[in-house]
Amino acid sequence: MNFENLNLIEPILKALKDEGYIKPSPIQERAIPPVLQGRDLLGCAQTGTGKTAAFAIPIIQKIHEQKNKGSRRQIQSLILTPTRELAVQIADSFLSYGKYTKLKYYAIYGGVSQNPQAEALRRGIDVLIATPGRLNDLINQRLVNLENIKVFVLDEADRMLDMGFIHDVKKIISCIPKQRQTLFFSATMPREITDLVNSILVDPVKVEVTPVSSTVDIIKQSVYFTDKVNKNKLLLHLLENEDISSALVFTRTKHEADKIVKFLASANIKSQAIHGDKSQNARQTALNNFKSGEIKVLIATDIAARGIDIDELSHVINYNLPNIPETYVHRIGRTGRAGLGGTAISFCEYEEKPYLKDIQKLIKKTIGIVENNPYPMMINYVLPKAERTQRKVKIDKAVKQERTERIERKEKSNKSFNEGNSQNQYNKKRKRKFNKKFK
């Protein structure tokens, strides 16, 4: 099937041809027709399956055919997404697919001044792409009007849940018309997401391109068992010795990400970190540098995981295994996009072994262990919690005692010094008296 068979209007077909799109992906083929018919949609699809086009294309066509009546543009479609990066990329997709229409698209997100965003909303737009936090801020300030929303899209719903945005999402839903078309997309379907689906969708068409929580089959997955202290050395070894053209490295914390950047810089490997503490400009610059090939290593936390869309990414490296199995699916989905192959490498320390077990249970697949490992795992035990607590108490006690002794030594030294000074002053005083007496 080609895009011509989906009853799309000529301006969209022309734009898709410019983008090099010929055949729709499975989710596009199955989602576009019911969306054009006005049906609610539940899309269960992995990242990298062409999901954005599956909702952007029919939304552009529906709004273009309806014609926005009145002298001022009203927001007719709202796309809610979890991260700034993803909001920017969705807006770029709308601009690409709808460049031969006269519709206006705009993305709003936090981390930057709201003034340009408020001005764009005042001038009027047709499609609004937003992150929950900034949109709620603008709603509270009465700077955005959502009363004319006809199509509402909730993208990456499970990531919204992971990031704690679910209450913000529910608040936004309460501000839009109940009579609307809702398109709901999620890579995984935990119980909380299923409850939300049942509350906002009406007789939806379900499009499930791959089994829930499955990983892309064409991605080659492997795991290195190593110790925590050797992970940076193992990463350096892989970057220097393996055929890695581009690597997205995931860490559990922002601090860890910054430490890796410094370590790689000491080995003359250029990399940049992208996480929540970075400004929007810094994050976008790092992403652009990675896409352009100026740096071949990008270090990221899971906050940025869903917002990274890079064609032909060769490797994803899990520096820390995630404690939530679904997060592993999201991470490795950054490679193997659009049907291309890719490689996912994970580092597993002893304490992360339960995480690996949960991941393999979720994906119903055993991840291959790399035997030719220059930094094999040497620490193969974990102290019991009670013993760890006792050890911590002993260490804290020893540190406190050492600190007390150091203070006492210092005070004793100062006392001796002061006493010495006093004696010296007394001797000088006696000497002056003696000299004065016999002068």
Tab-separated table of C-alpha atoms in Angstrom:
chain	number	residue	atom	x	y	z
A	1	MET	CA	0.000	0.000	0.000
A	2	ASN	CA	1.140	3.544	-0.792
A	3	PHE	CA	0.108	6.833	0.838
A	4	GLU	CA	-2.059	7.553	-2.230
A	5	ASN	CA	-4.340	4.685	-1.153
A	6	LEU	CA	-5.124	6.385	2.186
A	7	ASN	CA	-7.275	9.146	0.598
A	8	LEU	CA	-4.884	11.912	1.588
A	9	ILE	CA	-5.149	15.393	0.088
A	10	GLU	CA	-2.649	16.565	-2.512
A	11	PRO	CA	-0.777	19.100	-0.296
A	12	ILE	CA	0.059	16.313	2.178
A	13	LEU	CA	1.030	13.805	-0.535
A	14	LYS	CA	3.338	16.404	-2.050
A	15	ALA	CA	4.990	17.067	1.331
A	16	LEU	CA	5.399	13.320	2.002
A	17	LYS	CA	7.045	12.909	-1.393
A	18	ASP	CA	9.495	15.696	-0.484
A	19	GLU	CA	10.331	13.772	2.710
A	20	GLY	CA	10.960	10.595	0.718
A	21	TYR	CA	7.946	8.744	2.161
A	22	ILE	CA	6.469	6.182	-0.230
A	23	LYS	CA	4.859	3.433	1.821
A	24	PRO	CA	3.193	3.956	5.190
A	25	SER	CA	4.499	2.038	8.211
A	26	PRO	CA	2.115	-0.530	9.766
A	27	ILE	CA	0.853	1.897	12.407
A	28	GLN	CA	0.340	4.646	9.811
A	29	GLU	CA	-1.549	2.275	7.518
A	30	ARG	CA	-3.855	1.140	10.318
A	31	ALA	CA	-4.282	4.425	12.227
A	32	ILE	CA	-4.766	7.095	9.543
A	33	PRO	CA	-8.113	5.840	8.084
A	34	PRO	CA	-10.041	5.615	11.419
A	35	VAL	CA	-8.612	8.960	12.586
A	36	LEU	CA	-9.833	10.580	9.359
A	37	GLN	CA	-13.255	9.048	10.088
A	38	GLY	CA	-13.314	10.750	13.496
A	39	ARG	CA	-12.865	7.628	15.639
A	40	ASP	CA	-11.017	7.610	18.975
A	41	LEU	CA	-7.760	5.657	18.772
A	42	LEU	CA	-5.648	3.613	21.179
A	43	GLY	CA	-2.191	3.090	19.708
A	44	CYS	CA	0.182	0.591	21.324
A	45	ALA	CA	3.423	1.027	19.424
A	46	GLN	CA	7.113	1.002	20.099
A	47	THR	CA	9.072	4.161	19.572
A	48	GLY	CA	10.555	4.493	16.098
A	49	THR	CA	7.548	2.978	14.295
A	50	GLY	CA	6.377	6.186	12.587
A	51	LYS	CA	3.822	6.982	15.278
A	52	THR	CA	4.086	10.784	14.953
A	53	ALA	CA	3.092	10.738	11.293
A	54	ALA	CA	0.206	8.391	12.169
A	55	PHE	CA	-1.543	11.192	14.072
A	56	ALA	CA	-0.001	14.317	12.496
A	57	ILE	CA	-1.037	13.533	8.905
A	58	PRO	CA	-4.781	12.992	9.580
A	59	ILE	CA	-4.934	15.965	11.967
A	60	ILE	CA	-3.477	18.266	9.300
A	61	GLN	CA	-5.974	16.972	6.731
A	62	LYS	CA	-9.009	17.288	9.039
A	63	ILE	CA	-8.196	20.882	10.053
A	64	HIS	CA	-7.306	21.870	6.472
A	65	GLU	CA	-10.649	20.565	5.186
A	66	GLN	CA	-12.681	22.156	8.001
A	67	LYS	CA	-11.244	25.655	7.437
A	68	ASN	CA	-10.885	27.736	10.589
A	69	LYS	CA	-13.873	30.071	10.578
A	70	GLY	CA	-13.607	33.560	12.002
A	71	SER	CA	-11.049	36.347	11.805
A	72	ARG	CA	-8.755	34.804	14.429
A	73	ARG	CA	-7.250	31.317	14.468
A	74	GLN	CA	-8.417	29.052	17.266
A	75	ILE	CA	-6.483	26.062	18.629
A	76	GLN	CA	-8.241	23.035	17.108
A	77	SER	CA	-5.807	20.307	18.072
A	78	LEU	CA	-3.717	19.788	21.211
A	79	ILE	CA	-0.820	17.320	21.349
A	80	LEU	CA	0.441	16.644	24.862
A	81	THR	CA	3.935	15.152	25.149
A	82	PRO	CA	6.275	14.536	28.120
A	83	THR	CA	9.538	16.259	27.123
A	84	ARG	CA	10.758	19.461	25.517
A	85	GLU	CA	12.803	17.598	22.921
A	86	LEU	CA	9.833	15.511	21.835
A	87	ALA	CA	7.625	18.607	21.616
A	88	VAL	CA	10.145	20.278	19.292
A	89	GLN	CA	10.417	17.167	17.106
A	90	ILE	CA	6.637	16.751	16.820
A	91	ALA	CA	6.340	20.411	15.836
A	92	ASP	CA	9.013	19.870	13.169
A	93	SER	CA	7.039	16.889	11.840
A	94	PHE	CA	3.862	18.975	11.578
A	95	LEU	CA	5.792	21.670	9.734
A	96	SER	CA	7.184	19.088	7.299
A	97	TYR	CA	3.915	17.272	6.560
A	98	GLY	CA	1.818	20.448	6.480
A	99	LYS	CA	4.166	22.840	4.700
A	100	TYR	CA	1.829	23.139	1.682
A	101	THR	CA	-1.151	24.042	3.859
A	102	LYS	CA	-1.633	27.425	5.488
A	103	LEU	CA	-2.007	26.011	8.967
A	104	LYS	CA	0.081	27.235	11.903
A	105	TYR	CA	1.767	24.913	14.391
A	106	TYR	CA	3.564	25.842	17.583
A	107	ALA	CA	5.316	24.050	20.469
A	108	ILE	CA	5.389	25.339	24.057
A	109	TYR	CA	7.576	23.900	26.821
A	110	GLY	CA	9.389	24.903	29.987
A	111	GLY	CA	13.003	25.903	30.454
A	112	VAL	CA	12.680	29.018	28.277
A	113	SER	CA	10.909	32.358	28.532
A	114	GLN	CA	7.149	32.133	28.145
A	115	ASN	CA	6.853	35.551	26.487
A	116	PRO	CA	7.382	34.421	22.854
A	117	GLN	CA	5.020	31.502	23.499
A	118	ALA	CA	2.327	33.778	24.913
A	119	GLU	CA	2.732	36.090	21.909
A	120	ALA	CA	2.353	33.177	19.451
A	121	LEU	CA	-0.810	32.058	21.258
A	122	ARG	CA	-2.163	35.608	21.125
A	123	ARG	CA	-1.638	35.760	17.346
A	124	GLY	CA	-3.456	32.446	16.919
A	125	ILE	CA	-2.422	28.903	15.956
A	126	ASP	CA	-4.189	25.798	14.658
A	127	VAL	CA	-2.183	23.021	16.332
A	128	LEU	CA	-0.569	23.316	19.764
A	129	ILE	CA	2.142	20.895	20.906
A	130	ALA	CA	2.859	21.217	24.623
A	131	THR	CA	4.468	19.722	27.709
A	132	PRO	CA	2.137	19.429	30.736
A	133	GLY	CA	3.995	21.756	33.122
A	134	ARG	CA	4.246	24.806	30.860
A	135	LEU	CA	0.728	24.358	29.503
A	136	ASN	CA	-0.717	24.301	33.026
A	137	ASP	CA	1.254	27.472	33.842
A	138	LEU	CA	-0.278	29.245	30.843
A	139	ILE	CA	-3.756	27.918	31.671
A	140	ASN	CA	-3.453	29.301	35.210
A	141	GLN	CA	-2.455	32.679	33.763
A	142	ARG	CA	-5.357	32.509	31.284
A	143	LEU	CA	-2.983	32.925	28.360
A	144	VAL	CA	-4.279	29.933	26.411
A	145	ASN	CA	-7.802	29.048	25.294
A	146	LEU	CA	-8.569	25.333	24.863
A	147	GLU	CA	-12.344	25.653	24.383
A	148	ASN	CA	-12.211	24.878	20.648
A	149	ILE	CA	-10.123	21.690	20.797
A	150	LYS	CA	-11.544	19.098	18.392
A	151	VAL	CA	-8.694	16.565	18.387
A	152	PHE	CA	-6.683	15.760	21.522
A	153	VAL	CA	-3.531	13.622	21.354
A	154	LEU	CA	-1.864	12.143	24.425
A	155	ASP	CA	1.542	10.919	23.285
A	156	GLU	CA	3.940	8.714	25.301
A	157	ALA	CA	1.342	8.294	28.039
A	158	ASP	CA	3.387	5.737	29.973
A	159	ARG	CA	6.338	8.125	30.108
A	160	MET	CA	3.977	10.800	31.471
A	161	LEU	CA	3.171	8.352	34.259
A	162	ASP	CA	6.860	7.568	34.903
A	163	MET	CA	7.714	11.271	35.138
A	164	GLY	CA	4.874	12.063	37.545
A	165	PHE	CA	2.850	14.160	35.067
A	166	ILE	CA	-0.343	12.142	35.258
A	167	HIS	CA	-2.116	14.642	37.580
A	168	ASP	CA	-1.112	17.547	35.317
A	169	VAL	CA	-2.510	15.605	32.371
A	170	LYS	CA	-5.832	15.016	34.116
A	171	LYS	CA	-6.065	18.725	34.965
A	172	ILE	CA	-5.515	19.667	31.317
A	173	ILE	CA	-8.109	17.125	30.165
A	174	SER	CA	-10.636	18.815	32.446
A	175	CYS	CA	-10.025	22.093	30.565
A	176	ILE	CA	-10.814	20.793	27.061
A	177	PRO	CA	-14.273	20.011	25.585
A	178	LYS	CA	-15.755	16.617	26.407
A	179	GLN	CA	-17.049	16.355	22.852
A	180	ARG	CA	-13.780	15.721	21.054
A	181	GLN	CA	-11.752	13.076	19.258
A	182	THR	CA	-9.011	11.539	21.429
A	183	LEU	CA	-5.900	9.760	20.182
A	184	PHE	CA	-3.957	7.908	22.866
A	185	PHE	CA	-0.456	6.480	22.337
A	186	SER	CA	1.644	4.442	24.736
A	187	ALA	CA	4.529	2.019	24.269
A	188	THR	CA	3.474	0.049	27.344
A	189	MET	CA	0.142	-0.451	29.093
A	190	PRO	CA	0.530	-0.591	32.906
A	191	ARG	CA	-2.637	-0.666	35.001
A	192	GLU	CA	-2.705	3.109	35.644
A	193	ILE	CA	-2.581	3.789	31.904
A	194	THR	CA	-5.366	1.283	31.238
A	195	ASP	CA	-7.535	3.095	33.817
A	196	LEU	CA	-6.860	6.433	32.101
A	197	VAL	CA	-7.715	4.921	28.706
A	198	ASN	CA	-11.062	3.683	30.004
A	199	SER	CA	-11.884	7.141	31.401
A	200	ILE	CA	-11.174	9.299	28.330
A	201	LEU	CA	-11.630	7.136	25.206
A	202	VAL	CA	-15.027	6.352	23.673
A	203	ASP	CA	-15.310	3.110	21.675
A	204	PRO	CA	-11.708	3.413	20.437
A	205	VAL	CA	-10.102	1.627	17.518
A	206	LYS	CA	-7.130	-0.304	18.938
A	207	VAL	CA	-3.977	-0.382	16.851
A	208	GLU	CA	-1.292	-2.650	18.272
A	209	VAL	CA	1.648	-2.893	15.915
A	210	THR	CA	3.817	-5.068	18.160
A	211	PRO	CA	3.126	-6.995	21.380
A	212	VAL	CA	2.995	-4.819	24.489
A	213	SER	CA	6.451	-4.131	25.960
A	214	SER	CA	8.263	-6.038	23.206
A	215	THR	CA	11.660	-4.848	22.009
A	216	VAL	CA	12.506	-4.261	18.388
A	217	ASP	CA	13.606	-7.664	17.074
A	218	ILE	CA	16.244	-6.280	14.716
A	219	ILE	CA	18.219	-4.745	17.624
A	220	LYS	CA	21.225	-6.827	18.663
A	221	GLN	CA	21.291	-6.956	22.477
A	222	SER	CA	24.172	-7.962	24.753
A	223	VAL	CA	25.260	-7.514	28.378
A	224	TYR	CA	28.647	-7.120	30.095
A	225	PHE	CA	28.873	-8.272	33.716
A	226	THR	CA	31.268	-5.839	35.366
A	227	ASP	CA	31.883	-3.936	38.603
A	228	LYS	CA	30.648	-0.415	39.224
A	229	VAL	CA	34.186	0.980	39.546
A	230	ASN	CA	35.155	-0.378	36.123
A	231	LYS	CA	32.153	0.802	34.099
A	232	ASN	CA	33.880	3.980	32.882
A	233	LYS	CA	36.938	1.975	31.786
A	234	LEU	CA	34.730	-0.549	29.982
A	235	LEU	CA	32.890	2.284	28.216
A	236	LEU	CA	36.188	3.799	27.111
A	237	HIS	CA	37.389	0.392	25.899
A	238	LEU	CA	34.258	-0.058	23.752
A	239	LEU	CA	34.429	3.450	22.294
A	240	GLU	CA	38.103	3.004	21.388
A	241	ASN	CA	37.970	-0.565	20.107
A	242	GLU	CA	34.485	-1.300	18.801
A	243	ASP	CA	33.011	-0.124	15.505
A	244	ILE	CA	30.771	2.505	17.089
A	245	SER	CA	29.862	5.377	14.795
A	246	SER	CA	27.439	6.965	17.279
A	247	ALA	CA	26.551	6.004	20.847
A	248	LEU	CA	23.756	7.139	23.133
A	249	VAL	CA	24.769	6.300	26.713
A	250	PHE	CA	22.078	6.141	29.404
A	251	THR	CA	22.839	6.778	33.073
A	252	ARG	CA	20.599	6.657	36.128
A	253	THR	CA	21.591	10.075	37.512
A	254	LYS	CA	22.515	13.526	36.237
A	255	HIS	CA	25.666	13.502	38.358
A	256	GLU	CA	26.800	10.244	36.739
A	257	ALA	CA	26.213	11.695	33.269
A	258	ASP	CA	28.401	14.719	33.991
A	259	LYS	CA	31.136	12.505	35.494
A	260	ILE	CA	31.254	10.376	32.329
A	261	VAL	CA	31.629	13.467	30.134
A	262	LYS	CA	34.643	14.578	32.207
A	263	PHE	CA	36.173	11.088	32.177
A	264	LEU	CA	35.846	10.755	28.391
A	265	ALA	CA	37.261	14.261	27.918
A	266	SER	CA	40.376	13.175	29.842
A	267	ALA	CA	40.758	10.419	27.212
A	268	ASN	CA	40.282	12.929	24.340
A	269	ILE	CA	36.793	11.682	23.434
A	270	LYS	CA	34.312	14.483	22.892
A	271	SER	CA	30.889	13.966	24.429
A	272	GLN	CA	28.072	16.011	25.931
A	273	ALA	CA	25.392	15.340	28.537
A	274	ILE	CA	21.681	15.968	28.222
A	275	HIS	CA	19.523	15.913	31.361
A	276	GLY	CA	17.038	17.900	33.421
A	277	ASP	CA	19.575	20.282	34.965
A	278	LYS	CA	20.724	21.514	31.556
A	279	SER	CA	19.063	24.566	30.035
A	280	GLN	CA	16.876	24.115	26.964
A	281	ASN	CA	19.524	25.760	24.779
A	282	ALA	CA	22.285	23.528	26.154
A	283	ARG	CA	20.190	20.403	25.604
A	284	GLN	CA	19.270	21.389	22.067
A	285	THR	CA	22.889	22.286	21.255
A	286	ALA	CA	24.104	18.899	22.515
A	287	LEU	CA	21.430	17.131	20.505
A	288	ASN	CA	22.269	19.087	17.342
A	289	ASN	CA	25.995	18.385	17.797
A	290	PHE	CA	25.214	14.674	18.119
A	291	LYS	CA	22.946	14.639	15.071
A	292	SER	CA	25.500	16.509	12.954
A	293	GLY	CA	28.302	14.147	13.979
A	294	GLU	CA	30.363	16.801	15.751
A	295	ILE	CA	30.312	14.489	18.793
A	296	LYS	CA	29.798	10.746	18.548
A	297	VAL	CA	28.818	10.158	22.187
A	298	LEU	CA	25.768	11.626	23.919
A	299	ILE	CA	25.171	10.906	27.618
A	300	ALA	CA	21.517	11.043	28.689
A	301	THR	CA	19.222	10.345	31.610
A	302	ASP	CA	15.794	8.777	31.164
A	303	ILE	CA	14.089	12.176	31.328
A	304	ALA	CA	15.459	12.790	27.834
A	305	ALA	CA	14.977	9.242	26.562
A	306	ARG	CA	11.721	9.768	24.693
A	307	GLY	CA	12.784	13.079	23.193
A	308	ILE	CA	15.712	11.776	21.177
A	309	ASP	CA	14.938	10.869	17.576
A	310	ILE	CA	18.099	10.218	15.570
A	311	ASP	CA	18.234	8.333	12.292
A	312	GLU	CA	20.906	5.639	11.934
A	313	LEU	CA	21.977	5.653	15.591
A	314	SER	CA	24.344	2.689	15.742
A	315	HIS	CA	24.554	1.977	19.485
A	316	VAL	CA	22.638	2.470	22.707
A	317	ILE	CA	24.658	1.734	25.860
A	318	ASN	CA	22.990	1.213	29.229
A	319	TYR	CA	25.719	2.407	31.606
A	320	ASN	CA	23.270	1.692	34.435
A	321	LEU	CA	20.480	-0.837	34.024
A	322	PRO	CA	17.080	0.739	34.743
A	323	ASN	CA	15.106	-0.567	37.714
A	324	ILE	CA	11.888	-0.300	35.677
A	325	PRO	CA	11.899	-2.928	32.885
A	326	GLU	CA	9.743	-0.818	30.533
A	327	THR	CA	12.411	1.893	30.632
A	328	TYR	CA	14.826	-0.557	29.004
A	329	VAL	CA	12.380	-0.880	26.089
A	330	HIS	CA	12.222	2.907	25.727
A	331	ARG	CA	16.009	3.248	25.879
A	332	ILE	CA	16.969	0.694	23.262
A	333	GLY	CA	14.166	1.954	21.025
A	334	ARG	CA	16.426	4.916	20.215
A	335	THR	CA	18.321	2.628	17.807
A	336	GLY	CA	16.796	0.386	15.149
A	337	ARG	CA	14.419	3.158	14.092
A	338	ALA	CA	12.501	3.096	10.825
A	339	GLY	CA	13.428	-0.541	10.238
A	340	LEU	CA	17.179	-0.006	10.531
A	341	GLY	CA	19.424	-2.293	12.563
A	342	GLY	CA	21.119	-1.292	15.778
A	343	THR	CA	23.002	-2.522	18.820
A	344	ALA	CA	22.094	-2.251	22.497
A	345	ILE	CA	24.851	-2.925	25.051
A	346	SER	CA	24.196	-3.063	28.793
A	347	PHE	CA	26.607	-2.933	31.743
A	348	CYS	CA	25.415	-4.980	34.709
A	349	GLU	CA	26.985	-4.834	38.167
A	350	TYR	CA	26.098	-7.395	40.818
A	351	GLU	CA	23.401	-5.283	42.490
A	352	GLU	CA	21.717	-4.775	39.083
A	353	LYS	CA	21.268	-8.493	38.385
A	354	PRO	CA	17.626	-8.455	39.609
A	355	TYR	CA	16.927	-5.616	37.129
A	356	LEU	CA	18.348	-7.731	34.298
A	357	LYS	CA	16.147	-10.642	35.333
A	358	ASP	CA	13.031	-8.418	35.276
A	359	ILE	CA	13.978	-7.011	31.861
A	360	GLN	CA	14.415	-10.475	30.339
A	361	LYS	CA	11.104	-11.554	31.825
A	362	LEU	CA	9.360	-8.558	30.250
A	363	ILE	CA	10.882	-8.903	26.760
A	364	LYS	CA	10.632	-12.730	26.890
A	365	LYS	CA	14.179	-12.988	25.673
A	366	THR	CA	17.568	-13.920	27.151
A	367	ILE	CA	20.156	-11.212	26.516
A	368	GLY	CA	23.503	-12.633	25.420
A	369	ILE	CA	26.434	-12.342	27.858
A	370	VAL	CA	29.713	-11.065	26.386
A	371	GLU	CA	32.479	-13.482	27.398
A	372	ASN	CA	35.413	-11.525	25.944
A	373	ASN	CA	35.229	-8.923	28.694
A	374	PRO	CA	38.387	-6.960	29.699
A	375	TYR	CA	36.755	-5.881	32.982
A	376	PRO	CA	34.805	-8.913	34.276
A	377	MET	CA	32.752	-8.820	37.435
A	378	MET	CA	34.869	-9.527	40.527
A	379	ILE	CA	32.445	-8.450	43.264
A	380	ASN	CA	29.775	-11.134	43.416
A	381	TYR	CA	28.071	-10.524	46.722
A	382	VAL	CA	26.030	-7.863	48.455
A	383	LEU	CA	26.212	-7.294	52.192
A	384	PRO	CA	22.919	-7.993	54.015
A	385	LYS	CA	21.017	-4.856	54.924
A	386	ALA	CA	21.555	-5.369	58.671
A	387	GLU	CA	25.295	-5.823	58.139
A	388	ARG	CA	25.444	-2.788	55.861
A	389	THR	CA	23.714	-0.754	58.591
A	390	GLN	CA	26.137	-2.000	61.259
A	391	ARG	CA	29.108	-1.239	59.013
A	392	LYS	CA	27.776	2.252	58.320
A	393	VAL	CA	27.325	2.878	62.067
A	394	LYS	CA	30.907	1.738	62.719
A	395	ILE	CA	32.286	3.902	59.909
A	396	ASP	CA	30.290	6.927	61.065
A	397	LYS	CA	31.476	6.351	64.636
A	398	ALA	CA	35.109	6.049	63.523
A	399	VAL	CA	34.834	9.190	61.388
A	400	LYS	CA	33.210	11.095	64.275
A	401	GLN	CA	35.898	9.911	66.700
A	402	GLU	CA	38.668	10.877	64.311
A	403	ARG	CA	37.087	14.306	63.831
A	404	THR	CA	36.809	14.753	67.638
A	405	GLU	CA	40.441	13.731	68.164
A	406	ARG	CA	41.548	16.103	65.405
A	407	ILE	CA	39.675	18.983	67.039
A	408	GLU	CA	41.156	18.114	70.440
A	409	ARG	CA	44.665	17.988	68.993
A	410	LYS	CA	44.140	21.341	67.358
A	411	GLU	CA	42.791	22.888	70.552
A	412	LYS	CA	45.731	21.444	72.544
A	413	SER	CA	48.154	22.825	70.000
A	414	ASN	CA	46.523	26.243	70.160
A	415	LYS	CA	46.582	26.136	73.963
A	416	SER	CA	50.271	25.300	73.983
A	417	PHE	CA	50.922	28.049	71.507
A	418	ASN	CA	48.976	30.555	73.606
A	419	GLU	CA	50.718	29.429	76.806
A	420	GLY	CA	54.061	29.758	75.082
A	421	ASN	CA	53.159	33.238	73.947
A	422	SER	CA	52.085	34.165	77.481
A	423	GLN	CA	55.398	32.911	78.930
A	424	ASN	CA	57.337	34.811	76.285
A	425	GLN	CA	55.448	37.979	77.064
A	426	TYR	CA	56.092	37.467	80.828
A	427	ASN	CA	59.814	36.976	80.196
A	428	LYS	CA	59.973	40.089	78.021
A	429	LYS	CA	58.190	42.106	80.699
A	430	ARG	CA	60.661	40.960	83.429
A	431	LYS	CA	63.558	41.750	81.136
A	432	ARG	CA	62.259	45.298	80.571
A	433	LYS	CA	61.839	45.815	84.330
A	434	PHE	CA	65.350	44.501	84.993
A	435	ASN	CA	66.854	46.749	82.335
A	436	LYS	CA	64.965	49.722	83.672
A	437	LYS	CA	66.149	49.050	87.258
A	438	PHE	CA	69.809	48.901	86.396
A	439	LYS	CA	69.836	51.493	83.698
